Amino acid sequence: MIKAFLLNKIERRVLIVIGDLLIVFIALNLFINYAIDETFNTLFFEVFMFSFGLLFYLLLSYILDFYNLEKADRLGAILSQSFYITGFYVFSIFLLAIIVFDASFWRLPLLFFLCLTPVQVFLWRLLFKNTFRLIPTIKKVLYIYDIHNEEKKHTDVNFINGDDMYETYYRVKLTYDINKDTLEGKKAFANALNKIDACIINIRDYNNLPKDVEGVILKLIQEGKEVLPYTSFYENIYEALPIQSHNDSFYEILQLKNKKVRYFRLLFTIIVNTFFSCFIGFFLLLVIPFIWLLNIPLNRGPLFYTQKRVGKFGKEFKIYKFRSMVVDAENSGAKMATEGDPRITPFGKILRKTRLDELPQVLSIMSGNMAFIGPRPERKIFTDQLNSITSFYKIRHIIKPGITGWAQVKYKYGENLDDSLKKLEYDLYYIKNRSVNLDIRILFKTITTVLFSRGV
């Protein structure tokens, strides 16, 4: 295998972006120089249209999840996204030139710009998909583990092999138990150097590594091959933390340490909370009369409902939402909402689908109990159950809960405790890696989540 083709997911995304921008640049050049009358084609117009056009395309593609590698391998997704995203883009540029610059056009080049750009993007994405089907891109892995993890070995190997996620371009070819002095299939350990591209280590105590194994690992590092602890591998692939790993140490998984106050991130958080409090608060006032009127025939009962949730440092506070369930929804006891839950009223389904039921939570942001971005607040009855399963759950309460968060934009609708534990992995990743960059990613992905009704 040619090593140059062993691209990770970031490198593959960069390749897609370069191809997209090249096509968009050529299309913009055709549009500016041949479709627009020369009297309007000034230097300012060219600079503005090129800079705005490329940035707008990148932003639109990111918000609408055009660089999701899983979708980049599905023909239906390539076809639909190429035409509705690129089609919307070229039409927006067309309207911008008319409305802002009052430009006039020649018909044929304009037709090429409007119609052929989506086709070109589709053909490029199709080429990308088929090229990486022909070229082997999977890294062959040496998986080193210990006897304490024998019962988890097959689960972890399946995860590394990509059974759980398309973007995992790894395949375990050799395994080695440091408590046994044999390689699976009686492979010679020295031969592993020439037959693998990466090494993943999942052991309890790194001091127990045999000297010959250390020598192999150092040799792999010297040759520029990947050598990763399993926890780092999991974090890099899933952008979550493996709370069910056998390395059950807070320091191993979270790497907790005292950090300096990041004043820029603090200022960004204040700005986000203030802006969305004002924006959502204003929108809430606008929709209350309409929801109240529709509630009378379609969702009889109180307009709002309140519920206690667990917030920062484990303190309970009241959360407000538009009621979407029948009035006596929990007569038989508290339970998590599920997809197709019979307790949800027909109008309540619309409220949940459009996320309108979440709007009153802005009152909790204004009162200081919540932030706009953070782990979703849960009820005490469920947090107690989850705390009994894993002590890691308490860590999510060291920051304020939020209306949206990393778990909400990365994971599906949560219906049970297992889903809550999976979301916990994303919440802990957010707590460990909080930054302005990650918050911005969440804001953009929230737009996608709302538009396509993903998550919870």
CSV table of C-alpha atoms in Angstrom, one decimal:
chain,number,residue,atom,x,y,z
A,1,MET,CA,0.0,0.0,0.0
A,2,ILE,CA,1.2,3.5,-0.8
A,3,LYS,CA,1.5,5.4,2.4
A,4,ALA,CA,0.5,8.7,0.8
A,5,PHE,CA,-3.1,7.4,0.4
A,6,LEU,CA,-3.5,6.6,4.1
A,7,LEU,CA,-5.4,9.8,4.8
A,8,ASN,CA,-7.2,10.5,8.0
A,9,LYS,CA,-10.7,12.0,8.1
A,10,ILE,CA,-9.3,15.6,8.4
A,11,GLU,CA,-7.1,15.2,5.4
A,12,ARG,CA,-9.9,13.7,3.4
A,13,ARG,CA,-12.2,16.6,4.3
A,14,VAL,CA,-9.4,19.1,3.3
A,15,LEU,CA,-9.2,17.3,-0.1
A,16,ILE,CA,-13.0,17.7,-0.6
A,17,VAL,CA,-12.8,21.3,0.4
A,18,ILE,CA,-10.0,22.0,-2.1
A,19,GLY,CA,-12.0,20.4,-4.9
A,20,ASP,CA,-15.1,22.3,-4.0
A,21,LEU,CA,-13.4,25.7,-3.8
A,22,LEU,CA,-11.6,25.1,-7.1
A,23,ILE,CA,-14.9,24.5,-8.8
A,24,VAL,CA,-16.6,27.5,-7.1
A,25,PHE,CA,-13.7,29.7,-8.0
A,26,ILE,CA,-13.8,28.8,-11.7
A,27,ALA,CA,-17.6,29.2,-11.7
A,28,LEU,CA,-17.4,32.6,-10.0
A,29,ASN,CA,-14.7,33.6,-12.6
A,30,LEU,CA,-17.0,32.6,-15.4
A,31,PHE,CA,-19.9,34.5,-13.8
A,32,ILE,CA,-18.0,37.7,-13.1
A,33,ASN,CA,-16.0,38.0,-16.3
A,34,TYR,CA,-18.4,36.6,-18.9
A,35,ALA,CA,-22.0,36.8,-17.5
A,36,ILE,CA,-21.9,40.4,-16.2
A,37,ASP,CA,-21.8,43.5,-18.3
A,38,GLU,CA,-18.4,45.1,-18.3
A,39,THR,CA,-19.8,48.5,-17.0
A,40,PHE,CA,-20.6,46.8,-13.7
A,41,ASN,CA,-17.4,44.6,-13.5
A,42,THR,CA,-15.2,46.8,-11.4
A,43,LEU,CA,-12.2,45.8,-9.3
A,44,PHE,CA,-14.2,46.3,-6.1
A,45,PHE,CA,-17.0,44.1,-7.5
A,46,GLU,CA,-14.5,41.3,-8.4
A,47,VAL,CA,-12.8,41.4,-5.0
A,48,PHE,CA,-16.0,41.4,-3.1
A,49,MET,CA,-17.7,38.7,-5.2
A,50,PHE,CA,-14.7,36.3,-5.0
A,51,SER,CA,-14.0,36.8,-1.3
A,52,PHE,CA,-17.7,36.7,-0.3
A,53,GLY,CA,-18.6,33.9,-2.7
A,54,LEU,CA,-15.9,31.5,-1.4
A,55,LEU,CA,-16.5,32.3,2.3
A,56,PHE,CA,-20.3,32.0,1.8
A,57,TYR,CA,-20.0,28.6,0.1
A,58,LEU,CA,-17.8,27.3,2.9
A,59,LEU,CA,-20.1,28.6,5.6
A,60,LEU,CA,-23.2,27.2,3.9
A,61,SER,CA,-21.6,23.8,3.3
A,62,TYR,CA,-20.5,23.6,6.9
A,63,ILE,CA,-23.9,24.5,8.4
A,64,LEU,CA,-25.7,22.1,6.1
A,65,ASP,CA,-23.2,19.2,6.9
A,66,PHE,CA,-21.8,19.0,3.3
A,67,TYR,CA,-18.5,17.8,4.7
A,68,ASN,CA,-19.8,14.8,6.6
A,69,LEU,CA,-17.6,11.9,5.3
A,70,GLU,CA,-20.3,9.3,5.9
A,71,LYS,CA,-22.6,11.1,3.5
A,72,ALA,CA,-19.7,11.6,1.1
A,73,ASP,CA,-19.8,7.9,0.5
A,74,ARG,CA,-23.6,7.6,-0.2
A,75,LEU,CA,-24.8,8.4,-3.8
A,76,GLY,CA,-28.2,9.6,-2.7
A,77,ALA,CA,-26.7,12.1,-0.2
A,78,ILE,CA,-24.1,13.3,-2.8
A,79,LEU,CA,-26.8,13.9,-5.4
A,80,SER,CA,-29.3,15.7,-3.1
A,81,GLN,CA,-26.7,17.8,-1.2
A,82,SER,CA,-24.8,18.8,-4.3
A,83,PHE,CA,-27.9,20.2,-6.0
A,84,TYR,CA,-29.8,21.8,-3.2
A,85,ILE,CA,-26.8,23.3,-1.4
A,86,THR,CA,-24.9,24.4,-4.5
A,87,GLY,CA,-28.1,25.3,-6.2
A,88,PHE,CA,-29.1,27.6,-3.3
A,89,TYR,CA,-25.6,29.0,-3.3
A,90,VAL,CA,-25.4,30.0,-7.0
A,91,PHE,CA,-29.0,31.4,-6.9
A,92,SER,CA,-28.0,33.5,-3.8
A,93,ILE,CA,-24.9,34.9,-5.6
A,94,PHE,CA,-27.2,35.7,-8.6
A,95,LEU,CA,-29.6,37.6,-6.4
A,96,LEU,CA,-26.8,39.4,-4.6
A,97,ALA,CA,-25.4,40.7,-7.9
A,98,ILE,CA,-28.9,41.9,-9.0
A,99,ILE,CA,-30.1,43.5,-5.8
A,100,VAL,CA,-26.8,44.9,-4.4
A,101,PHE,CA,-25.0,45.8,-7.6
A,102,ASP,CA,-27.9,46.2,-9.9
A,103,ALA,CA,-25.9,44.3,-12.5
A,104,SER,CA,-27.1,43.2,-16.0
A,105,PHE,CA,-26.3,39.8,-17.6
A,106,TRP,CA,-25.6,38.0,-20.8
A,107,ARG,CA,-27.8,34.9,-20.9
A,108,LEU,CA,-25.6,31.9,-21.9
A,109,PRO,CA,-22.7,32.4,-19.3
A,110,LEU,CA,-25.3,33.0,-16.6
A,111,LEU,CA,-27.1,29.8,-17.5
A,112,PHE,CA,-23.8,27.9,-17.2
A,113,PHE,CA,-23.2,29.4,-13.8
A,114,LEU,CA,-26.7,28.6,-12.5
A,115,CYS,CA,-27.0,25.2,-13.9
A,116,LEU,CA,-23.6,23.7,-14.4
A,117,THR,CA,-22.0,24.6,-11.0
A,118,PRO,CA,-24.2,22.1,-9.1
A,119,VAL,CA,-23.5,19.4,-11.8
A,120,GLN,CA,-19.7,20.0,-11.5
A,121,VAL,CA,-19.8,19.7,-7.7
A,122,PHE,CA,-21.8,16.5,-8.0
A,123,LEU,CA,-19.3,15.0,-10.5
A,124,TRP,CA,-16.4,16.0,-8.3
A,125,ARG,CA,-18.0,14.4,-5.3
A,126,LEU,CA,-18.8,11.3,-7.3
A,127,LEU,CA,-15.1,11.1,-8.5
A,128,PHE,CA,-14.0,11.5,-4.8
A,129,LYS,CA,-16.3,8.7,-3.7
A,130,ASN,CA,-15.2,6.3,-6.5
A,131,THR,CA,-11.5,7.1,-6.2
A,132,PHE,CA,-11.4,6.1,-2.5
A,133,ARG,CA,-13.3,3.0,-3.3
A,134,LEU,CA,-10.5,1.9,-5.7
A,135,ILE,CA,-7.6,3.1,-3.5
A,136,PRO,CA,-7.0,1.2,-0.2
A,137,THR,CA,-7.2,3.8,2.6
A,138,ILE,CA,-7.6,1.6,5.7
A,139,LYS,CA,-4.7,1.5,8.2
A,140,LYS,CA,-3.6,-1.9,9.4
A,141,VAL,CA,-3.4,-1.9,13.2
A,142,LEU,CA,-1.4,-3.7,15.9
A,143,TYR,CA,-3.7,-3.8,19.0
A,144,ILE,CA,-1.8,-4.2,22.3
A,145,TYR,CA,-3.9,-5.1,25.4
A,146,ASP,CA,-3.6,-6.8,28.8
A,147,ILE,CA,-5.4,-9.7,30.5
A,148,HIS,CA,-7.6,-7.3,32.5
A,149,ASN,CA,-9.2,-6.2,29.3
A,150,GLU,CA,-9.6,-9.6,27.7
A,151,GLU,CA,-13.4,-9.6,28.1
A,152,LYS,CA,-13.5,-6.2,26.3
A,153,LYS,CA,-11.0,-7.2,23.6
A,154,HIS,CA,-13.5,-8.2,20.9
A,155,THR,CA,-15.8,-5.1,21.6
A,156,ASP,CA,-12.8,-2.8,21.3
A,157,VAL,CA,-11.4,-4.5,18.2
A,158,ASN,CA,-14.9,-4.2,16.5
A,159,PHE,CA,-14.9,-0.5,17.3
A,160,ILE,CA,-11.4,0.0,15.9
A,161,ASN,CA,-12.4,-1.9,12.8
A,162,GLY,CA,-15.1,0.7,12.1
A,163,ASP,CA,-18.2,-1.4,12.9
A,164,ASP,CA,-19.6,1.6,14.8
A,165,MET,CA,-18.6,4.5,12.7
A,166,TYR,CA,-17.8,5.0,9.0
A,167,GLU,CA,-15.0,7.5,9.6
A,168,THR,CA,-12.9,4.9,11.4
A,169,TYR,CA,-10.3,4.0,8.7
A,170,TYR,CA,-8.6,1.3,10.7
A,171,ARG,CA,-8.5,-2.5,10.7
A,172,VAL,CA,-6.9,-4.7,13.4
A,173,LYS,CA,-4.5,-7.2,11.8
A,174,LEU,CA,-2.5,-8.3,14.8
A,175,THR,CA,-3.3,-8.4,18.5
A,176,TYR,CA,-0.9,-8.8,21.4
A,177,ASP,CA,-1.6,-9.6,25.0
A,178,ILE,CA,1.3,-8.3,27.1
A,179,ASN,CA,0.5,-11.1,29.7
A,180,LYS,CA,1.0,-13.7,27.1
A,181,ASP,CA,4.2,-14.0,25.1
A,182,THR,CA,2.5,-14.9,21.8
A,183,LEU,CA,1.0,-13.0,18.9
A,184,GLU,CA,-2.4,-14.2,17.6
A,185,GLY,CA,-1.9,-16.6,14.7
A,186,LYS,CA,1.7,-17.2,15.9
A,187,LYS,CA,2.9,-14.1,14.0
A,188,ALA,CA,6.4,-13.1,14.7
A,189,PHE,CA,6.4,-9.8,16.6
A,190,ALA,CA,9.3,-8.4,14.5
A,191,ASN,CA,7.3,-8.8,11.3
A,192,ALA,CA,4.6,-6.5,12.7
A,193,LEU,CA,6.9,-3.5,11.8
A,194,ASN,CA,6.5,-4.1,8.1
A,195,LYS,CA,2.8,-5.2,8.1
A,196,ILE,CA,1.1,-2.5,10.2
A,197,ASP,CA,0.5,1.3,9.8
A,198,ALA,CA,-0.6,2.1,13.4
A,199,CYS,CA,-0.5,0.8,16.9
A,200,ILE,CA,-3.3,1.2,19.5
A,201,ILE,CA,-2.4,0.4,23.2
A,202,ASN,CA,-5.2,-0.5,25.7
A,203,ILE,CA,-3.5,-1.5,29.0
A,204,ARG,CA,-4.0,-0.7,32.6
A,205,ASP,CA,-0.4,-0.1,33.6
A,206,TYR,CA,2.2,1.2,31.0
A,207,ASN,CA,5.0,0.2,33.4
A,208,ASN,CA,4.2,-3.4,32.6
A,209,LEU,CA,5.1,-3.2,28.9
A,210,PRO,CA,7.8,-5.8,28.1
A,211,LYS,CA,11.1,-4.4,26.8
A,212,ASP,CA,10.8,-5.9,23.4
A,213,VAL,CA,7.3,-4.4,23.0
A,214,GLU,CA,8.6,-1.0,24.0
A,215,GLY,CA,11.3,-1.4,21.4
A,216,VAL,CA,8.7,-2.1,18.7
A,217,ILE,CA,6.6,0.9,19.8
A,218,LEU,CA,9.6,3.2,19.7
A,219,LYS,CA,10.6,1.9,16.3
A,220,LEU,CA,7.1,2.6,15.0
A,221,ILE,CA,7.3,6.1,16.3
A,222,GLN,CA,10.7,6.6,14.6
A,223,GLU,CA,9.1,5.5,11.3
A,224,GLY,CA,6.4,8.1,11.7
A,225,LYS,CA,3.6,5.6,12.2
A,226,GLU,CA,0.7,6.3,14.5
A,227,VAL,CA,1.0,5.1,18.1
A,228,LEU,CA,-2.1,5.9,20.3
A,229,PRO,CA,-3.5,5.0,23.7
A,230,TYR,CA,-7.0,3.6,23.2
A,231,THR,CA,-8.6,6.5,25.1
A,232,SER,CA,-6.9,9.0,22.7
A,233,PHE,CA,-7.9,6.9,19.7
A,234,TYR,CA,-11.5,6.9,20.9
A,235,GLU,CA,-11.5,10.6,21.6
A,236,ASN,CA,-10.0,11.5,18.2
A,237,ILE,CA,-12.5,9.3,16.3
A,238,TYR,CA,-15.7,9.9,18.2
A,239,GLU,CA,-14.9,13.3,19.7
A,240,ALA,CA,-16.2,11.8,22.9
A,241,LEU,CA,-14.6,10.2,26.0
A,242,PRO,CA,-14.7,6.4,26.6
A,243,ILE,CA,-16.2,6.3,30.1
A,244,GLN,CA,-16.6,2.5,29.9
A,245,SER,CA,-12.9,1.9,29.1
A,246,HIS,CA,-11.1,-0.2,31.7
A,247,ASN,CA,-8.9,2.8,32.5
A,248,ASP,CA,-11.3,3.9,35.2
A,249,SER,CA,-9.2,6.9,36.3
A,250,PHE,CA,-10.5,10.5,36.3
A,251,TYR,CA,-7.0,11.6,35.5
A,252,GLU,CA,-6.5,9.1,32.7
A,253,ILE,CA,-9.8,10.0,30.9
A,254,LEU,CA,-10.4,13.6,31.7
A,255,GLN,CA,-6.9,14.7,32.4
A,256,LEU,CA,-8.3,17.2,34.9
A,257,LYS,CA,-6.0,20.0,35.9
A,258,ASN,CA,-6.3,23.6,37.1
A,259,LYS,CA,-6.6,25.8,34.1
A,260,LYS,CA,-6.1,29.6,33.8
A,261,VAL,CA,-9.3,31.5,33.3
A,262,ARG,CA,-9.7,32.0,29.5
A,263,TYR,CA,-11.1,35.5,29.4
A,264,PHE,CA,-11.8,35.5,25.7
A,265,ARG,CA,-13.9,32.3,26.0
A,266,LEU,CA,-15.6,33.8,29.1
A,267,LEU,CA,-16.4,37.0,27.1
A,268,PHE,CA,-17.6,34.9,24.2
A,269,THR,CA,-19.9,32.9,26.5
A,270,ILE,CA,-21.4,36.1,28.0
A,271,ILE,CA,-22.0,37.5,24.5
A,272,VAL,CA,-23.7,34.2,23.3
A,273,ASN,CA,-25.9,34.0,26.4
A,274,THR,CA,-26.9,37.7,26.1
A,275,PHE,CA,-27.5,37.6,22.4
A,276,PHE,CA,-29.6,34.4,22.4
A,277,SER,CA,-31.5,35.5,25.6
A,278,CYS,CA,-32.6,38.7,23.7
A,279,PHE,CA,-33.2,37.0,20.4
A,280,ILE,CA,-35.1,33.9,21.8
A,281,GLY,CA,-36.9,36.0,24.4
A,282,PHE,CA,-38.2,38.3,21.6
A,283,PHE,CA,-39.2,35.3,19.5
A,284,LEU,CA,-40.9,33.7,22.5
A,285,LEU,CA,-43.1,36.8,23.0
A,286,LEU,CA,-44.1,36.7,19.4
A,287,VAL,CA,-45.1,33.0,19.3
A,288,ILE,CA,-46.9,32.7,22.7
A,289,PRO,CA,-50.3,34.1,21.4
A,290,PHE,CA,-50.3,31.7,18.4
A,291,ILE,CA,-49.3,28.6,20.5
A,292,TRP,CA,-52.0,29.6,23.1
A,293,LEU,CA,-54.7,29.8,20.4
A,294,LEU,CA,-53.7,26.5,18.9
A,295,ASN,CA,-53.5,24.9,22.3
A,296,ILE,CA,-57.2,25.4,22.8
A,297,PRO,CA,-58.4,22.9,20.2
A,298,LEU,CA,-55.3,20.8,19.8
A,299,ASN,CA,-53.6,20.5,23.2
A,300,ARG,CA,-56.1,21.2,25.9
A,301,GLY,CA,-54.5,22.1,29.2
A,302,PRO,CA,-51.9,24.5,30.6
A,303,LEU,CA,-49.7,26.4,28.1
A,304,PHE,CA,-46.5,25.9,30.1
A,305,TYR,CA,-45.2,23.2,32.4
A,306,THR,CA,-42.4,23.4,34.9
A,307,GLN,CA,-40.1,20.7,36.1
A,308,LYS,CA,-37.1,20.5,38.4
A,309,ARG,CA,-33.8,19.7,36.7
A,310,VAL,CA,-30.3,19.3,38.1
A,311,GLY,CA,-27.9,22.1,37.4
A,312,LYS,CA,-24.4,23.3,38.2
A,313,PHE,CA,-22.9,21.6,41.3
A,314,GLY,CA,-25.9,19.3,41.5
A,315,LYS,CA,-28.4,22.0,42.6
A,316,GLU,CA,-31.9,21.7,41.4
A,317,PHE,CA,-33.7,24.5,39.5
A,318,LYS,CA,-37.0,25.0,37.7
A,319,ILE,CA,-37.1,24.6,33.9
A,320,TYR,CA,-39.9,26.0,31.8
A,321,LYS,CA,-41.2,24.6,28.5
A,322,PHE,CA,-44.3,24.7,26.3
A,323,ARG,CA,-46.3,21.6,27.3
A,324,SER,CA,-46.2,18.9,24.6
A,325,MET,CA,-47.6,15.9,26.5
A,326,VAL,CA,-51.0,15.1,27.9
A,327,VAL,CA,-51.8,16.7,31.3
A,328,ASP,CA,-51.5,13.4,33.3
A,329,ALA,CA,-48.4,12.2,31.4
A,330,GLU,CA,-46.6,10.9,34.5
A,331,ASN,CA,-49.4,9.5,36.6
A,332,SER,CA,-47.7,6.1,36.4
A,333,GLY,CA,-44.2,7.5,37.3
A,334,ALA,CA,-41.4,9.4,35.6
A,335,LYS,CA,-39.9,8.0,32.4
A,336,MET,CA,-37.9,9.3,29.5
A,337,ALA,CA,-39.7,10.4,26.4
A,338,THR,CA,-39.2,8.1,23.4
A,339,GLU,CA,-39.7,8.5,19.7
A,340,GLY,CA,-43.4,7.9,19.0
A,341,ASP,CA,-44.3,8.4,22.7
A,342,PRO,CA,-48.1,8.0,23.0
A,343,ARG,CA,-48.1,10.7,25.8
A,344,ILE,CA,-47.1,13.4,23.3
A,345,THR,CA,-50.1,15.2,21.8
A,346,PRO,CA,-50.5,15.8,18.0
A,347,PHE,CA,-49.7,19.5,18.5
A,348,GLY,CA,-47.0,18.6,21.0
A,349,LYS,CA,-45.3,16.6,18.2
A,350,ILE,CA,-45.2,19.8,16.1
A,351,LEU,CA,-43.8,21.8,19.0
A,352,ARG,CA,-41.0,19.2,19.5
A,353,LYS,CA,-40.2,18.7,15.8
A,354,THR,CA,-39.8,22.5,15.4
A,355,ARG,CA,-38.1,22.9,18.8
A,356,LEU,CA,-40.6,25.5,19.8
A,357,ASP,CA,-41.3,23.7,23.1
A,358,GLU,CA,-37.7,24.6,24.2
A,359,LEU,CA,-38.1,28.4,23.8
A,360,PRO,CA,-39.3,29.1,27.4
A,361,GLN,CA,-36.0,27.7,28.7
A,362,VAL,CA,-34.5,31.1,27.9
A,363,LEU,CA,-36.0,32.2,31.3
A,364,SER,CA,-33.5,29.8,32.9
A,365,ILE,CA,-30.7,31.5,31.0
A,366,MET,CA,-31.9,34.9,32.2
A,367,SER,CA,-32.1,33.7,35.8
A,368,GLY,CA,-28.5,32.4,35.6
A,369,ASN,CA,-29.3,28.7,36.1
A,370,MET,CA,-28.5,27.7,32.5
A,371,ALA,CA,-26.2,28.8,29.6
A,372,PHE,CA,-27.1,28.5,25.9
A,373,ILE,CA,-24.3,25.9,25.4
A,374,GLY,CA,-23.7,23.1,27.8
A,375,PRO,CA,-24.9,19.6,28.8
A,376,ARG,CA,-28.7,19.2,28.8
A,377,PRO,CA,-30.1,19.3,32.4
A,378,GLU,CA,-31.7,16.1,33.6
A,379,ARG,CA,-34.2,15.2,36.3
A,380,LYS,CA,-32.9,14.1,39.6
A,381,ILE,CA,-34.6,10.7,39.4
A,382,PHE,CA,-32.6,9.9,36.3
A,383,THR,CA,-29.3,11.5,37.4
A,384,ASP,CA,-29.5,9.3,40.6
A,385,GLN,CA,-29.8,6.2,38.4
A,386,LEU,CA,-27.0,7.3,36.1
A,387,ASN,CA,-24.8,8.1,39.1
A,388,SER,CA,-25.3,4.6,40.4
A,389,ILE,CA,-24.1,3.2,37.1
A,390,THR,CA,-21.0,5.5,36.6
A,391,SER,CA,-19.4,8.1,38.9
A,392,PHE,CA,-18.4,10.0,35.8
A,393,TYR,CA,-21.9,11.4,35.5
A,394,LYS,CA,-21.4,13.8,38.3
A,395,ILE,CA,-18.6,15.6,36.4
A,396,ARG,CA,-21.1,17.0,33.9
A,397,HIS,CA,-22.5,19.2,36.8
A,398,ILE,CA,-19.3,21.2,37.2
A,399,ILE,CA,-20.6,23.6,34.5
A,400,LYS,CA,-24.0,25.1,33.8
A,401,PRO,CA,-26.4,23.0,31.7
A,402,GLY,CA,-27.4,24.4,28.3
A,403,ILE,CA,-30.2,24.5,25.8
A,404,THR,CA,-27.9,23.0,23.1
A,405,GLY,CA,-24.6,21.1,23.5
A,406,TRP,CA,-22.1,18.8,22.0
A,407,ALA,CA,-24.1,15.7,22.8
A,408,GLN,CA,-27.2,17.1,21.2
A,409,VAL,CA,-25.5,17.9,17.9
A,410,LYS,CA,-23.5,14.7,17.8
A,411,TYR,CA,-25.8,11.9,19.0
A,412,LYS,CA,-29.3,10.7,18.1
A,413,TYR,CA,-32.6,11.2,20.1
A,414,GLY,CA,-32.0,9.8,23.6
A,415,GLU,CA,-34.6,7.4,24.8
A,416,ASN,CA,-33.1,5.4,27.7
A,417,LEU,CA,-30.2,5.2,30.2
A,418,ASP,CA,-27.9,3.7,27.6
A,419,ASP,CA,-28.4,6.7,25.3
A,420,SER,CA,-27.8,9.0,28.3
A,421,LEU,CA,-24.5,7.2,29.0
A,422,LYS,CA,-23.5,7.6,25.4
A,423,LYS,CA,-24.3,11.3,25.5
A,424,LEU,CA,-22.3,11.6,28.7
A,425,GLU,CA,-19.2,10.7,26.6
A,426,TYR,CA,-19.8,13.7,24.4
A,427,ASP,CA,-20.6,16.0,27.4
A,428,LEU,CA,-17.3,15.0,29.1
A,429,TYR,CA,-15.5,15.7,25.8
A,430,TYR,CA,-17.0,19.1,25.8
A,431,ILE,CA,-16.1,19.8,29.4
A,432,LYS,CA,-12.5,18.7,28.8
A,433,ASN,CA,-12.1,20.6,25.5
A,434,ARG,CA,-14.2,23.7,26.0
A,435,SER,CA,-13.1,26.5,23.7
A,436,VAL,CA,-14.5,29.3,21.5
A,437,ASN,CA,-13.8,27.1,18.5
A,438,LEU,CA,-15.9,24.2,19.9
A,439,ASP,CA,-18.7,26.5,20.9
A,440,ILE,CA,-18.8,27.9,17.4
A,441,ARG,CA,-19.0,24.4,16.0
A,442,ILE,CA,-21.9,23.6,18.3
A,443,LEU,CA,-23.7,26.8,17.2
A,444,PHE,CA,-23.4,25.9,13.5
A,445,LYS,CA,-24.3,22.2,14.1
A,446,THR,CA,-27.3,23.3,16.1
A,447,ILE,CA,-28.6,25.1,13.0
A,448,THR,CA,-28.3,21.8,11.1
A,449,THR,CA,-29.9,19.8,13.9
A,450,VAL,CA,-32.9,22.1,14.0
A,451,LEU,CA,-33.3,22.3,10.2
A,452,PHE,CA,-33.2,18.5,9.8
A,453,SER,CA,-34.8,17.6,13.1
A,454,ARG,CA,-31.9,15.6,14.5
A,455,GLY,CA,-30.9,14.9,18.1
A,456,VAL,CA,-33.1,15.8,21.1
